Each structure stands twice: as C-alpha cells, then as structure tokens.
mmCIF file of C-alpha atoms in Angstrom:
data_model
loop_
_atom_site.group_PDB
_atom_site.id
_atom_site.type_symbol
_atom_site.label_atom_id
_atom_site.label_comp_id
_atom_site.label_asym_id
_atom_site.label_seq_id
_atom_site.Cartn_x
_atom_site.Cartn_y
_atom_site.Cartn_z
ATOM 1 C CA MET A 98 27.851 -45.252 126.692
ATOM 2 C CA LYS A 99 30.116 -42.325 125.865
ATOM 3 C CA LYS A 100 30.000 -43.228 122.152
ATOM 4 C CA LEU A 101 26.216 -43.447 122.319
ATOM 5 C CA LEU A 102 25.973 -39.980 123.856
ATOM 6 C CA VAL A 103 28.286 -38.594 121.167
ATOM 7 C CA CYS A 104 26.129 -40.196 118.480
ATOM 8 C CA ILE A 105 22.961 -38.741 119.995
ATOM 9 C CA ALA A 106 24.570 -35.300 120.175
ATOM 10 C CA LEU A 107 25.637 -35.516 116.522
ATOM 11 C CA VAL A 108 22.132 -36.559 115.474
ATOM 12 C CA LEU A 109 20.631 -33.590 117.357
ATOM 13 C CA VAL A 110 23.095 -31.173 115.766
ATOM 14 C CA SER A 111 22.419 -32.571 112.294
ATOM 15 C CA LEU A 112 18.657 -32.349 112.858
ATOM 16 C CA SER A 113 18.882 -28.696 113.908
ATOM 17 C CA ARG A 114 21.004 -27.955 110.834
ATOM 18 C CA CYS A 115 18.503 -29.818 108.682
ATOM 19 C CA VAL A 116 15.687 -27.613 109.973
ATOM 20 C CA GLU A 117 17.735 -24.482 109.367
ATOM 21 C CA SER A 118 18.629 -25.601 105.855
ATOM 22 C CA GLN A 119 14.933 -26.013 105.050
ATOM 23 C CA LEU A 120 14.384 -22.339 105.886
ATOM 24 C CA GLN A 121 15.653 -20.256 102.986
ATOM 25 C CA VAL A 122 16.081 -16.581 102.240
ATOM 26 C CA GLY A 123 13.930 -15.865 99.186
ATOM 27 C CA PHE A 124 11.761 -18.923 99.866
ATOM 28 C CA TYR A 125 8.769 -17.400 98.035
ATOM 29 C CA LYS A 126 10.581 -15.840 95.083
ATOM 30 C CA ASP A 127 9.118 -18.359 92.618
ATOM 31 C CA SER A 128 5.851 -19.336 94.343
ATOM 32 C CA CYS A 129 4.720 -15.842 95.482
ATOM 33 C CA GLY A 130 7.275 -13.266 94.399
ATOM 34 C CA LEU A 131 5.553 -10.236 95.923
ATOM 35 C CA ALA A 132 4.956 -11.841 99.343
ATOM 36 C CA GLU A 133 7.539 -9.855 101.301
ATOM 37 C CA PHE A 134 6.576 -6.608 99.545
ATOM 38 C CA ILE A 135 2.879 -7.087 100.398
ATOM 39 C CA ILE A 136 3.627 -7.790 104.059
ATOM 40 C CA LYS A 137 5.945 -4.773 104.281
ATOM 41 C CA ASP A 138 3.219 -2.618 102.705
ATOM 42 C CA GLU A 139 0.672 -3.733 105.316
ATOM 43 C CA VAL A 140 3.136 -3.045 108.139
ATOM 44 C CA ARG A 141 3.835 0.404 106.702
ATOM 45 C CA LYS A 142 0.113 1.248 106.415
ATOM 46 C CA ALA A 143 -0.512 0.082 109.995
ATOM 47 C CA PHE A 144 2.476 2.047 111.313
ATOM 48 C CA VAL A 145 1.215 5.268 109.700
ATOM 49 C CA LYS A 146 -2.096 4.860 111.566
ATOM 50 C CA ASP A 147 -0.605 3.662 114.866
ATOM 51 C CA ARG A 148 3.148 3.754 115.458
ATOM 52 C CA GLY A 149 2.814 1.424 118.435
ATOM 53 C CA LEU A 150 1.851 -1.486 116.195
ATOM 54 C CA ALA A 151 5.491 -1.977 115.208
ATOM 55 C CA ALA A 152 6.350 -2.904 118.799
ATOM 56 C CA GLY A 153 3.283 -5.144 118.893
ATOM 57 C CA LEU A 154 4.445 -7.097 115.848
ATOM 58 C CA VAL A 155 7.991 -7.568 117.181
ATOM 59 C CA ARG A 156 6.547 -8.825 120.461
ATOM 60 C CA MET A 157 4.116 -11.092 118.601
ATOM 61 C CA HIS A 158 7.023 -12.854 116.868
ATOM 62 C CA PHE A 159 8.808 -13.300 120.204
ATOM 63 C CA HIS A 160 5.702 -14.673 121.906
ATOM 64 C CA ASP A 161 5.038 -16.968 118.949
ATOM 65 C CA CYS A 162 8.558 -18.396 118.829
ATOM 66 C CA PHE A 163 8.972 -18.951 122.578
ATOM 67 C CA VAL A 164 5.780 -21.042 122.792
ATOM 68 C CA ARG A 165 5.897 -24.176 120.598
ATOM 69 C CA GLY A 166 8.338 -22.522 118.200
ATOM 70 C CA CYS A 167 7.754 -20.071 115.344
ATOM 71 C CA GLU A 168 4.672 -21.754 113.915
ATOM 72 C CA GLY A 169 1.932 -19.166 114.193
ATOM 73 C CA SER A 170 0.123 -20.676 117.178
ATOM 74 C CA VAL A 171 -0.133 -17.229 118.804
ATOM 75 C CA LEU A 172 -2.568 -16.213 116.045
ATOM 76 C CA ILE A 173 -5.144 -18.958 116.628
ATOM 77 C CA ASP A 174 -8.437 -17.868 118.180
ATOM 78 C CA SER A 175 -9.860 -19.541 121.263
ATOM 79 C CA THR A 176 -12.844 -21.878 120.877
ATOM 80 C CA PRO A 177 -15.546 -22.914 123.367
ATOM 81 C CA SER A 178 -13.424 -25.977 124.205
ATOM 82 C CA ASN A 179 -9.964 -24.372 124.203
ATOM 83 C CA THR A 180 -8.353 -21.183 125.513
ATOM 84 C CA ALA A 181 -5.640 -20.282 123.016
ATOM 85 C CA GLU A 182 -2.284 -18.563 123.632
ATOM 86 C CA LYS A 183 -3.583 -15.134 122.599
ATOM 87 C CA ASP A 184 -6.077 -15.181 125.493
ATOM 88 C CA SER A 185 -3.542 -16.010 128.208
ATOM 89 C CA PRO A 186 -2.715 -13.266 130.747
ATOM 90 C CA ALA A 187 0.696 -12.889 129.086
ATOM 91 C CA ASN A 188 -0.964 -11.903 125.791
ATOM 92 C CA ASN A 189 -4.399 -10.504 126.560
ATOM 93 C CA PRO A 190 -4.989 -7.555 126.455
ATOM 94 C CA SER A 191 -1.408 -6.486 125.737
ATOM 95 C CA LEU A 192 -0.592 -8.306 122.482
ATOM 96 C CA ARG A 193 -1.682 -6.441 119.365
ATOM 97 C CA GLY A 194 -1.225 -6.297 115.621
ATOM 98 C CA PHE A 195 -3.359 -9.313 114.722
ATOM 99 C CA GLU A 196 -5.313 -7.294 112.145
ATOM 100 C CA VAL A 197 -2.053 -6.465 110.326
ATOM 101 C CA ILE A 198 -1.380 -10.185 109.907
ATOM 102 C CA ASP A 199 -4.995 -10.757 108.819
ATOM 103 C CA ASN A 200 -4.783 -8.023 106.169
ATOM 104 C CA ALA A 201 -1.504 -9.323 104.788
ATOM 105 C CA LYS A 202 -2.826 -12.886 104.715
ATOM 106 C CA ALA A 203 -5.999 -11.843 102.859
ATOM 107 C CA ARG A 204 -3.962 -10.120 100.136
ATOM 108 C CA LEU A 205 -1.569 -13.056 99.867
ATOM 109 C CA GLU A 206 -4.386 -15.601 99.620
ATOM 110 C CA ALA A 207 -5.953 -13.565 96.813
ATOM 111 C CA MET A 208 -2.648 -13.574 94.931
ATOM 112 C CA CYS A 209 -1.051 -16.929 95.873
ATOM 113 C CA LYS A 210 -3.653 -19.160 97.482
ATOM 114 C CA GLY A 211 -2.354 -21.609 100.068
ATOM 115 C CA VAL A 212 1.306 -20.661 99.654
ATOM 116 C CA VAL A 213 2.487 -18.248 102.358
ATOM 117 C CA SER A 214 2.274 -19.452 105.972
ATOM 118 C CA CYS A 215 0.997 -17.329 108.824
ATOM 119 C CA ALA A 216 4.189 -18.086 110.753
ATOM 120 C CA ASP A 217 6.280 -16.571 107.955
ATOM 121 C CA ILE A 218 4.019 -13.514 107.790
ATOM 122 C CA VAL A 219 4.683 -12.912 111.499
ATOM 123 C CA ALA A 220 8.449 -13.301 110.983
ATOM 124 C CA PHE A 221 8.500 -10.908 108.006
ATOM 125 C CA ALA A 222 6.256 -8.386 109.794
ATOM 126 C CA ALA A 223 8.566 -8.369 112.819
ATOM 127 C CA ARG A 224 11.573 -7.667 110.571
ATOM 128 C CA ASP A 225 9.712 -4.867 108.799
ATOM 129 C CA SER A 226 8.716 -3.394 112.165
ATOM 130 C CA VAL A 227 12.331 -3.364 113.355
ATOM 131 C CA GLU A 228 13.354 -1.627 110.145
ATOM 132 C CA ILE A 229 10.545 0.963 110.089
ATOM 133 C CA THR A 230 11.421 2.053 113.646
ATOM 134 C CA GLY A 231 15.084 2.631 112.820
ATOM 135 C CA GLY A 232 16.635 -0.774 113.420
ATOM 136 C CA PHE A 233 18.720 -2.653 110.875
ATOM 137 C CA GLY A 234 16.837 -4.668 108.293
ATOM 138 C CA TYR A 235 17.826 -8.312 107.844
ATOM 139 C CA ASP A 236 17.097 -11.205 105.513
ATOM 140 C CA VAL A 237 14.456 -13.566 106.915
ATOM 141 C CA PRO A 238 14.929 -17.251 106.066
ATOM 142 C CA ALA A 239 11.423 -18.546 105.343
ATOM 143 C CA GLY A 240 9.574 -21.793 104.752
ATOM 144 C CA ARG A 241 7.931 -22.153 108.165
ATOM 145 C CA ARG A 242 4.649 -23.986 108.291
ATOM 146 C CA ASP A 243 1.748 -23.394 110.652
ATOM 147 C CA GLY A 244 1.017 -25.417 113.782
ATOM 148 C CA ARG A 245 -2.396 -26.773 114.696
ATOM 149 C CA VAL A 246 -2.279 -26.432 118.499
ATOM 150 C CA SER A 247 -2.505 -23.326 120.702
ATOM 151 C CA LEU A 248 -2.787 -23.627 124.495
ATOM 152 C CA ALA A 249 -2.922 -20.661 126.863
ATOM 153 C CA SER A 250 -1.414 -22.806 129.620
ATOM 154 C CA GLU A 251 1.870 -23.153 127.696
ATOM 155 C CA THR A 252 2.579 -19.418 127.905
ATOM 156 C CA GLN A 253 3.045 -19.660 131.684
ATOM 157 C CA THR A 254 6.252 -21.686 131.487
ATOM 158 C CA ASN A 255 7.640 -20.303 128.210
ATOM 159 C CA LEU A 256 7.263 -16.513 128.380
ATOM 160 C CA PRO A 257 9.285 -14.467 130.897
ATOM 161 C CA PRO A 258 7.094 -12.289 133.142
ATOM 162 C CA PRO A 259 8.218 -8.714 133.937
ATOM 163 C CA SER A 260 9.036 -9.827 137.489
ATOM 164 C CA PHE A 261 11.886 -12.170 136.463
ATOM 165 C CA ASN A 262 15.398 -11.594 137.802
ATOM 166 C CA VAL A 263 18.551 -11.956 135.739
ATOM 167 C CA ASP A 264 19.136 -15.615 136.662
ATOM 168 C CA GLN A 265 15.578 -16.585 135.729
ATOM 169 C CA LEU A 266 15.836 -14.685 132.439
ATOM 170 C CA THR A 267 19.170 -16.303 131.625
ATOM 171 C CA GLN A 268 17.774 -19.773 132.298
ATOM 172 C CA MET A 269 14.645 -19.246 130.206
ATOM 173 C CA PHE A 270 16.637 -17.929 127.250
ATOM 174 C CA THR A 271 19.170 -20.741 127.650
ATOM 175 C CA ASN A 272 16.270 -23.191 127.394
ATOM 176 C CA LYS A 273 15.510 -21.691 123.989
ATOM 177 C CA GLY A 274 19.114 -21.912 122.804
ATOM 178 C CA PHE A 275 20.273 -18.363 123.514
ATOM 179 C CA THR A 276 23.354 -17.112 125.321
ATOM 180 C CA GLN A 277 23.076 -14.636 128.176
ATOM 181 C CA GLU A 278 24.491 -11.956 125.892
ATOM 182 C CA GLU A 279 21.758 -12.640 123.319
ATOM 183 C CA MET A 280 19.183 -12.356 126.107
ATOM 184 C CA VAL A 281 20.473 -8.865 126.940
ATOM 185 C CA THR A 282 20.496 -7.994 123.227
ATOM 186 C CA LEU A 283 16.882 -9.092 122.704
ATOM 187 C CA SER A 284 15.751 -7.298 125.872
ATOM 188 C CA GLY A 285 16.501 -4.135 123.917
ATOM 189 C CA ALA A 286 13.210 -4.665 122.062
ATOM 190 C CA HIS A 287 11.753 -2.811 125.067
ATOM 191 C CA THR A 288 13.105 0.349 123.467
ATOM 192 C CA ILE A 289 9.797 0.538 121.568
ATOM 193 C CA GLY A 290 6.235 0.027 122.665
ATOM 194 C CA ARG A 291 4.145 0.456 125.767
ATOM 195 C CA SER A 292 3.240 -1.400 128.944
ATOM 196 C CA HIS A 293 0.130 -1.662 131.063
ATOM 197 C CA CYS A 294 0.620 -0.126 134.511
ATOM 198 C CA THR A 295 -0.278 -3.480 136.078
ATOM 199 C CA SER A 296 2.988 -4.979 134.779
ATOM 200 C CA PHE A 297 5.150 -2.824 137.057
ATOM 201 C CA SER A 298 2.826 -1.181 139.636
ATOM 202 C CA ASN A 299 4.235 -3.444 142.377
ATOM 203 C CA ARG A 300 7.518 -1.517 142.003
ATOM 204 C CA LEU A 301 5.643 1.689 142.859
ATOM 205 C CA TYR A 302 3.208 0.651 145.577
ATOM 206 C CA SER A 303 3.865 -2.824 147.000
ATOM 207 C CA PHE A 304 7.458 -3.819 146.393
ATOM 208 C CA ASN A 305 7.936 -5.904 149.551
ATOM 209 C CA THR A 306 7.038 -6.044 153.225
ATOM 210 C CA THR A 307 9.694 -3.449 154.102
ATOM 211 C CA VAL A 308 9.282 -0.771 151.428
ATOM 212 C CA ASN A 309 6.469 0.157 149.063
ATOM 213 C CA GLN A 310 8.682 1.557 146.316
ATOM 214 C CA ASP A 311 11.486 -0.393 144.655
ATOM 215 C CA PRO A 312 14.703 1.280 145.913
ATOM 216 C CA SER A 313 16.471 0.473 142.632
ATOM 217 C CA LEU A 314 14.023 2.742 140.753
ATOM 218 C CA ASP A 315 15.132 6.314 140.101
ATOM 219 C CA PRO A 316 12.933 8.459 142.430
ATOM 220 C CA THR A 317 12.173 11.097 139.777
ATOM 221 C CA TYR A 318 11.127 8.405 137.292
ATOM 222 C CA ALA A 319 9.040 6.728 139.993
ATOM 223 C CA THR A 320 7.210 9.998 140.669
ATOM 224 C CA MET A 321 6.437 10.366 136.962
ATOM 225 C CA LEU A 322 5.157 6.782 136.757
ATOM 226 C CA LYS A 323 2.927 7.316 139.788
ATOM 227 C CA GLN A 324 1.348 10.293 138.062
ATOM 228 C CA GLN A 325 0.658 8.178 134.989
ATOM 229 C CA CYS A 326 -0.422 5.126 136.982
ATOM 230 C CA PRO A 327 -2.232 6.181 140.166
ATOM 231 C CA GLN A 328 -2.643 3.402 142.721
ATOM 232 C CA GLY A 329 -5.774 1.348 142.059
ATOM 233 C CA SER A 330 -6.393 3.117 138.750
ATOM 234 C CA ASN A 331 -7.874 1.784 135.514
ATOM 235 C CA PRO A 332 -6.071 -1.498 134.659
ATOM 236 C CA ASN A 333 -6.101 -0.502 130.978
ATOM 237 C CA LEU A 334 -3.779 2.470 131.503
ATOM 238 C CA VAL A 335 -0.514 2.239 129.548
ATOM 239 C CA VAL A 336 2.833 4.067 129.540
ATOM 240 C CA SER A 337 5.746 4.189 127.099
ATOM 241 C CA MET A 338 8.437 1.644 127.917
ATOM 242 C CA ASP A 339 11.209 3.988 126.804
ATOM 243 C CA PRO A 340 9.875 7.555 127.286
ATOM 244 C CA PRO A 341 12.692 9.462 125.501
ATOM 245 C CA SER A 342 12.033 7.635 122.175
ATOM 246 C CA PRO A 343 9.040 5.274 122.397
ATOM 247 C CA ASN A 344 8.875 4.565 118.651
ATOM 248 C CA MET A 345 12.569 4.380 117.791
ATOM 249 C CA MET A 346 14.796 1.307 117.775
ATOM 250 C CA ASP A 347 17.726 2.866 119.613
ATOM 251 C CA THR A 348 19.859 2.324 122.699
ATOM 252 C CA SER A 349 17.923 4.746 124.894
ATOM 253 C CA TYR A 350 16.516 1.635 126.634
ATOM 254 C CA TYR A 351 19.993 0.696 127.866
ATOM 255 C CA GLN A 352 20.804 4.284 128.825
ATOM 256 C CA GLY A 353 17.627 4.223 130.905
ATOM 257 C CA ILE A 354 18.723 1.087 132.750
ATOM 258 C CA VAL A 355 22.104 2.654 133.527
ATOM 259 C CA ALA A 356 20.167 5.610 135.009
ATOM 260 C CA ASN A 357 17.959 3.214 137.066
ATOM 261 C CA ARG A 358 15.008 3.908 134.790
ATOM 262 C CA GLY A 359 14.301 0.372 133.616
ATOM 263 C CA LEU A 360 10.513 -0.007 133.665
ATOM 264 C CA PHE A 361 10.252 -3.678 134.616
ATOM 265 C CA THR A 362 12.088 -5.633 137.276
ATOM 266 C CA SER A 363 13.260 -7.773 134.328
ATOM 267 C CA ASP A 364 14.854 -4.668 132.781
ATOM 268 C CA GLN A 365 16.548 -3.203 135.867
ATOM 269 C CA THR A 366 17.764 -6.638 136.989
ATOM 270 C CA LEU A 367 20.292 -6.567 134.148
ATOM 271 C CA LEU A 368 22.442 -4.290 136.323
ATOM 272 C CA THR A 369 22.593 -6.825 139.170
ATOM 273 C CA ASN A 370 24.983 -9.185 137.358
ATOM 274 C CA SER A 371 28.462 -7.993 136.378
ATOM 275 C CA ALA A 372 28.405 -9.615 132.927
ATOM 276 C CA THR A 373 24.947 -8.358 131.940
ATOM 277 C CA ALA A 374 25.640 -4.932 133.474
ATOM 278 C CA ASN A 375 28.732 -4.655 131.290
ATOM 279 C CA GLN A 376 26.678 -5.584 128.211
ATOM 280 C CA VAL A 377 24.062 -2.964 129.112
ATOM 281 C CA THR A 378 26.788 -0.310 129.350
ATOM 282 C CA GLN A 379 28.377 -1.402 126.066
ATOM 283 C CA ASN A 380 25.020 -1.393 124.269
ATOM 284 C CA ALA A 381 24.190 2.049 125.639
ATOM 285 C CA ARG A 382 27.401 3.384 124.091
ATOM 286 C CA ASN A 383 27.365 1.490 120.797
ATOM 287 C CA PRO A 384 24.058 1.736 118.888
ATOM 288 C CA PHE A 385 25.565 0.309 115.686
ATOM 289 C CA ILE A 386 26.867 -2.822 117.404
ATOM 290 C CA TRP A 387 23.615 -3.370 119.294
ATOM 291 C CA LYS A 388 21.463 -2.984 116.167
ATOM 292 C CA ASN A 389 23.683 -5.440 114.327
ATOM 293 C CA ASN A 390 23.532 -7.963 117.188
ATOM 294 C CA PHE A 391 19.774 -7.473 117.535
ATOM 295 C CA ALA A 392 19.196 -8.282 113.866
ATOM 296 C CA ALA A 393 21.296 -11.459 114.181
ATOM 297 C CA ALA A 394 19.457 -12.519 117.343
ATOM 298 C CA MET A 395 16.090 -11.989 115.619
ATOM 299 C CA VAL A 396 17.145 -14.265 112.762
ATOM 300 C CA LYS A 397 18.198 -16.902 115.308
ATOM 301 C CA MET A 398 14.937 -16.547 117.232
ATOM 302 C CA GLY A 399 12.999 -17.061 114.008
ATOM 303 C CA LYS A 400 14.444 -20.576 113.729
ATOM 304 C CA ILE A 401 13.170 -21.865 117.083
ATOM 305 C CA GLY A 402 11.083 -25.028 116.766
ATOM 306 C CA VAL A 403 9.978 -24.387 113.193
ATOM 307 C CA LEU A 404 7.806 -26.785 111.226
ATOM 308 C CA THR A 405 9.025 -27.335 107.657
ATOM 309 C CA GLY A 406 8.511 -29.656 104.730
ATOM 310 C CA SER A 407 5.233 -31.541 105.126
ATOM 311 C CA ALA A 408 4.854 -30.881 108.876
ATOM 312 C CA GLY A 409 1.990 -28.643 109.996
ATOM 313 C CA GLU A 410 -0.068 -26.835 107.377
ATOM 314 C CA ILE A 411 -0.491 -23.550 105.519
ATOM 315 C CA ARG A 412 -3.481 -21.993 107.263
ATOM 316 C CA VAL A 413 -6.089 -20.369 105.022
ATOM 317 C CA ASN A 414 -7.196 -18.095 107.868
ATOM 318 C CA CYS A 415 -4.457 -17.341 110.391
ATOM 319 C CA ARG A 416 -6.979 -17.414 113.249
ATOM 320 C CA VAL A 417 -8.348 -20.905 112.562
ATOM 321 C CA ILE A 418 -6.697 -24.254 111.884
ATOM 322 C CA ASN A 419 -7.701 -25.784 108.547
ATOM 323 C CA GLY A 420 -10.750 -28.037 108.726
#
C-alpha cells in the first residue's frame, strides 16, 4: 500500500511538471510574434483612460485561475440556460476590464487567426497591469488553452469572500497549492483598485450583536469610510482599497494593515496570526522583496489547472465557446 501511494504521488508530481513544461516563455514568438506587444498596448491604452482597469485585470486573472484553473472561463457570457462565472455575486458588478481583453483579441485574430488563447491574453494583461502600476514585470509562460464551461455556482467555493478570516484564507490558498506566505504576498494586490461599500459595510454598521463597528478598525479611518459609504446608501458606491496610493503597486497596503486600516476583514485578519502578522510587517518595510515575491507568486498562480496541448480550444470570441 505504501509503495502504491508513493507511485501515485510520483505520477501526480510528474503530471504537474508535464503541464508546467507545456507552458513556455515566448510561446508565440514564431506563431504570433507581436502577441505580447499588442496586449501590452491595449492595456496601456485602457490605463490612460481609466487607471482602475489595471487592478481589474489583475483581479480578473486571479478570479479566472481560482475557478477551474487559468482557462479563460471568467470571460464567457451567460446564456438563457446558464449563468456564467462573470455574473456571480463575486464578479458582478465588481469585475471589470473585459473590453480590454476583447480589444486585444480582435487585433490578435486579425493578425494571427486562431492562435492566441483568451486565457493567455488574461495572463499577459495581468502582468502588464502589475508593471504599469509600478510592480516588477515578469516573464509569463504561455500556451494555455481555453475552457468550454463557466458556472457561476463554482465561484462560491473557490473565491475567498472579504469576510474570510486568516485560517479560512490559508485553507483556500492551500487548496490551490499556495503556502500561507504566498497567500499574504498575493493579498498585496489590494494595494490597487477599488471596492464597493457593500463588501465591508458590515464592519461599519453591523459588525456583531454587541458592537456595530469593528473594534479592530482604526476609528479615524472608520469615520472616513462612513462619510464615503453612508448607511443604506447606493450599493454602487465605491472607495479606494488603499487610499494613500490607489493606483500604485507598493507596500502601502501592508502599512495600512499595521495601522489597523485594512479595508476588508480578510485584510485586517492577517494581523491575528503571528506568522502572517510578521509577514505583513516585513512586507511593509521591504517593497523590493515584496514586489519580487509578488511577481513569482503571479507566475505560479498562472499555472493553476491550465489546459494545454489539444485540451480545450482557442476561442474565436473570448465571450463565447466555439460552435
């Protein structure tokens, strides 16, 4: 029995390495040499018009990879018979940047028809978004193919809600192959972007049966948030997730947590565990190390559950599976 288990473990390891080996840096250099340049150009044009789209594209990659793997299922539109991932409460109305992917895909199809996958476009666009907001650029191994299934119901068990505590976050990231330290590193993506008030309003007005306001929230910050998000206000109201530098990939997010200014429960909870609290403090002090670790964690995330070889398809339109 022990030998059998060892054999199974070896097979699983070799399979994961096989998948990784099928993803290659420079995958399109012969088949569509300008692919990465075109995607970067579309990200740049979108960023000039709306700086918040960079955060949207990073989040899109995360939400794609954590549900079914990095295979572009987050891009598929709902149909009368199926509610797709993008229309789940976790993604609608907060997820954005779909038009950037559409624009890049249209240009790529005109130049190299049926070559570049939607899943790879999302991965490249996320990298370009990290870089354009001040993070470290990194090489993206490519060769992902596109999935044909997208179910809103699968987001519920695969995407961490803003109410998660540190143990729940650690478990969910462990399920995807990440260490606790990598979870803390990737949480730093909250240094850019915005949040709807509804994602944290319970911390301001209905924390528990004893107190209305979360006692772990800095009172001055709470007062500011209440001004931006009045109780019972428009559910479409949004605030910056990292007010000091909402469009910069920096360690201000971690400095905010140290000062009890984490926006979500899932941010502030990182101080409740000695190991994660130590990582938060270290990241706050060492921007270079965090940016380096973040880039490495993004590359690792981009390998989750990928389809390669003849699996899946290369979608013609990222919103619709091929007929």
